[in-house]
Short mmCIF file of C-alpha atoms in Angstrom, two decimals:
data_model
loop_
_atom_site.label_atom_id
_atom_site.label_comp_id
_atom_site.label_asym_id
_atom_site.label_seq_id
_atom_site.Cartn_x
_atom_site.Cartn_y
_atom_site.Cartn_z
CA UNK A 11 169.64 101.00 130.01
CA UNK A 12 167.77 101.02 126.68
CA UNK A 13 163.60 101.40 126.71
CA UNK A 14 161.35 99.34 124.12
CA UNK A 15 160.32 101.27 120.30
CA UNK A 16 156.88 101.40 121.17
CA UNK A 17 156.51 102.62 124.49
CA UNK A 18 159.75 103.76 125.35
CA UNK A 19 159.57 100.73 128.19
CA UNK A 20 162.73 100.47 129.92
CA UNK A 21 165.16 97.35 129.20
CA UNK A 22 168.21 96.11 131.73
CA UNK A 23 170.95 94.69 131.25
CA UNK A 24 172.86 92.92 133.50
CA UNK A 25 174.92 95.66 135.33
CA UNK A 26 171.91 98.48 134.94
CA UNK A 27 170.55 99.11 138.37
CA UNK A 28 166.98 99.37 138.57
CA UNK A 29 165.23 102.14 140.65
CA UNK A 30 161.51 101.41 141.50
CA UNK A 31 160.90 104.92 139.43
CA UNK A 32 162.29 103.48 136.66
CA UNK A 33 159.23 100.07 137.24
CA UNK A 34 156.93 102.70 137.89
CA UNK A 35 157.01 104.34 135.52
CA UNK A 36 156.32 101.33 133.15
CA UNK A 37 153.35 100.68 134.81
CA UNK A 38 152.00 104.13 134.47
CA UNK A 39 153.35 103.57 130.50
CA UNK A 40 151.60 100.15 130.13
CA UNK A 41 148.75 101.90 131.70
CA UNK A 42 147.98 104.19 129.69
CA UNK A 43 148.50 102.36 126.15
CA UNK A 44 145.98 100.25 127.90
CA UNK A 45 143.31 103.44 128.99
CA UNK A 46 142.97 104.48 125.31
CA UNK A 47 143.22 100.83 124.14
CA UNK A 48 140.08 100.38 125.85
CA UNK A 49 138.15 103.63 125.05
CA UNK A 50 139.00 102.93 121.72
CA UNK A 51 137.32 99.63 121.49
CA UNK A 52 134.75 100.96 123.10
CA UNK A 53 133.68 102.89 120.37
CA UNK A 54 133.13 100.15 118.22
CA UNK A 55 129.92 98.32 117.48
CA UNK A 56 129.32 94.36 119.56
CA UNK A 57 127.44 91.55 118.71
CA UNK A 58 124.57 92.84 119.64
CA UNK A 59 124.78 95.60 118.16
CA UNK A 60 125.84 94.38 115.47
CA UNK A 61 122.76 91.86 115.18
CA UNK A 62 120.60 94.79 115.79
CA UNK A 63 121.82 96.07 112.50
CA UNK A 64 121.43 93.49 110.94
CA UNK A 65 117.67 93.72 111.16
CA UNK A 66 117.95 96.75 110.73
CA UNK A 67 118.85 96.11 107.50
CA UNK A 68 117.16 93.57 106.67
CA UNK A 69 114.05 95.28 107.73
CA UNK A 70 114.70 98.35 105.40
CA UNK A 71 115.47 95.34 102.72
CA UNK A 72 112.05 94.56 103.33
CA UNK A 73 110.59 97.75 102.55
CA UNK A 74 112.92 98.77 99.36
CA UNK A 75 113.03 95.40 97.50
CA UNK A 76 110.47 94.10 95.19
CA UNK A 77 109.15 91.47 97.18
CA UNK A 78 107.27 88.09 95.50
CA UNK A 79 104.71 87.46 97.30
CA UNK A 80 103.00 84.39 95.78
CA UNK A 81 102.80 82.65 92.17
CA UNK A 82 100.55 80.02 90.86
CA UNK A 83 101.37 77.31 88.24
CA UNK A 84 98.20 76.47 85.45
CA UNK A 85 98.24 73.30 86.07
CA UNK A 86 96.27 71.71 83.13
CA UNK A 87 94.93 73.55 80.02
CA UNK A 88 91.63 75.65 80.51
CA UNK A 89 89.71 78.47 79.23
CA UNK A 90 89.90 80.12 82.61
CA UNK A 91 93.53 80.26 84.63
CA UNK A 92 92.83 82.24 89.09
CA UNK A 93 94.64 83.09 91.24
CA UNK A 94 93.77 83.38 94.95
CA UNK A 95 94.78 86.57 96.81
CA UNK A 96 92.61 86.52 99.87
CA UNK A 97 95.44 85.92 101.76
CA UNK A 98 97.29 89.64 100.64
CA UNK A 99 97.63 91.35 103.64
CA UNK A 100 97.10 95.17 101.28
CA UNK A 101 98.15 97.10 104.11
CA UNK A 102 101.50 96.21 103.94
CA UNK A 103 102.29 96.85 100.69
CA UNK A 104 102.23 100.64 98.59
CA UNK A 105 102.18 98.58 95.08
CA UNK A 106 101.14 95.41 93.63
CA UNK A 107 102.55 93.45 90.80
CA UNK A 108 100.53 90.93 89.76
CA UNK A 109 101.98 89.97 86.18
CA UNK A 110 100.04 87.27 84.48
CA UNK A 111 102.84 85.38 82.05
CA UNK A 112 99.93 82.87 79.40
CA UNK A 113 100.91 80.59 76.71
CA UNK A 114 98.30 79.19 74.82
CA UNK A 115 96.48 81.18 72.49
CA UNK A 116 93.30 83.70 71.78
CA UNK A 117 92.58 86.33 74.24
CA UNK A 118 91.00 87.55 77.79
CA UNK A 119 89.37 89.18 80.16
CA UNK A 120 89.79 89.64 83.68
CA UNK A 121 87.69 88.89 86.44
CA UNK A 122 88.48 90.98 89.99
CA UNK A 123 86.62 88.95 92.70
CA UNK A 124 83.56 88.95 91.17
CA UNK A 125 84.18 92.23 88.58
CA UNK A 126 84.65 90.80 85.22
CA UNK A 127 86.40 93.69 82.53
CA UNK A 128 85.08 92.41 79.69
CA UNK A 129 86.20 96.32 78.29
CA UNK A 130 89.55 94.34 78.81
CA UNK A 131 90.63 92.61 75.70
CA UNK A 132 94.72 90.75 76.45
CA UNK A 133 96.59 87.86 73.56
CA UNK A 134 97.15 85.44 74.99
CA UNK A 135 100.40 84.38 74.93
CA UNK A 136 102.26 87.34 76.49
CA UNK A 137 103.32 88.71 79.46
CA UNK A 138 100.12 91.23 81.26
CA UNK A 139 101.04 93.43 84.17
CA UNK A 140 97.91 94.48 86.06
CA UNK A 141 100.05 97.70 88.80
CA UNK A 142 97.87 98.06 92.10
CA UNK A 143 98.55 101.13 94.32
CA UNK A 144 97.32 99.99 97.75
CA UNK A 145 99.18 102.49 99.37
CA UNK A 146 98.61 100.16 102.37
CA UNK A 147 94.44 101.12 102.37
CA UNK A 148 92.94 97.68 102.29
CA UNK A 149 89.72 99.41 102.05
CA UNK A 150 90.98 102.13 99.48
CA UNK A 151 88.42 101.29 95.99
CA UNK A 152 91.32 99.57 93.13
CA UNK A 153 93.06 101.54 91.05
CA UNK A 154 95.58 100.86 88.78
CA UNK A 155 96.91 100.04 85.45
CA UNK A 156 96.72 97.51 82.67
CA UNK A 157 100.09 96.77 80.93
CA UNK A 158 100.26 94.64 77.45
CA UNK A 159 98.11 93.54 74.86
CA UNK A 160 95.91 96.71 73.29
CA UNK A 161 97.52 98.39 77.35
CA UNK A 162 97.99 100.65 78.98
CA UNK A 163 94.35 99.96 80.60
CA UNK A 164 93.80 102.53 83.88
CA UNK A 165 90.99 99.57 85.77
CA UNK A 166 89.12 100.58 88.32
CA UNK A 167 86.39 97.53 89.14
CA UNK A 168 84.37 99.06 92.17
CA UNK A 169 85.34 97.36 94.63
CA UNK A 170 88.14 98.19 97.03
CA UNK A 171 91.53 95.57 97.79
CA UNK A 172 90.20 94.27 100.80
CA UNK A 173 87.36 92.64 98.41
CA UNK A 174 90.02 92.22 96.08
CA UNK A 175 90.32 88.17 96.97
CA UNK A 176 91.58 86.68 94.09
CA UNK A 177 91.73 87.69 90.23
CA UNK A 178 91.41 85.61 87.43
CA UNK A 179 92.03 85.89 83.51
CA UNK A 180 88.83 84.35 81.72
CA UNK A 181 89.39 83.59 78.15
CA UNK A 182 86.59 85.43 75.84
CA UNK A 183 85.86 82.44 73.46
CA UNK A 184 85.27 79.01 74.37
CA UNK A 185 87.86 78.23 71.26
CA UNK A 186 90.44 80.10 72.86
CA UNK A 187 93.09 78.06 75.95
CA UNK A 188 95.40 79.13 78.36
CA UNK A 189 98.27 76.95 78.82
CA UNK A 190 99.13 74.62 81.33
CA UNK A 191 102.98 75.93 82.14
CA UNK A 192 101.06 79.82 82.77
CA UNK A 193 102.42 81.55 85.66
CA UNK A 194 100.71 84.62 87.90
CA UNK A 195 103.70 86.31 90.17
CA UNK A 196 102.40 88.40 92.92
CA UNK A 197 105.05 90.79 93.02
CA UNK A 198 105.56 93.71 96.08
CA UNK A 199 106.93 97.26 97.77
CA UNK A 200 106.17 97.50 101.07
#
């Protein structure tokens, strides 16, 4: 009688005598191999486990990557450029970046809600970024750094994040212009 290579199962030839003990031994070997295989598979993730892991990974990515919250493009040339922030849930963000890519010429200052900061003067054109740290505290007072022309500049307009319902770039002279196509992009880290 011959035997298979992997599990040593019986392979009979026509002249071999078949014994019940050989059959039972082969069945025991097959049963043991299938049990070991099932045990190995039980430690592996199934589709539900993989879906849960994928969802957990997506949640971690959302917390650890810079996300665009909103973007506004200036529709026409003007002396002001405003972005509505009333729909920003400040409790969701540890850090928020308000990035201005302004086209045109002249200088502008910032308005945080109704609080104008005319001591800030930034050149147009240029890339400017206001970095804020709400730290998930919408009732905390705004504090941040404005980076761009003639900066960095610490800012503290004296309002809370929940009161910060809009940001506006305002030309400091009627002869200055913020051109069509300028952009303000708000980004955040959770």
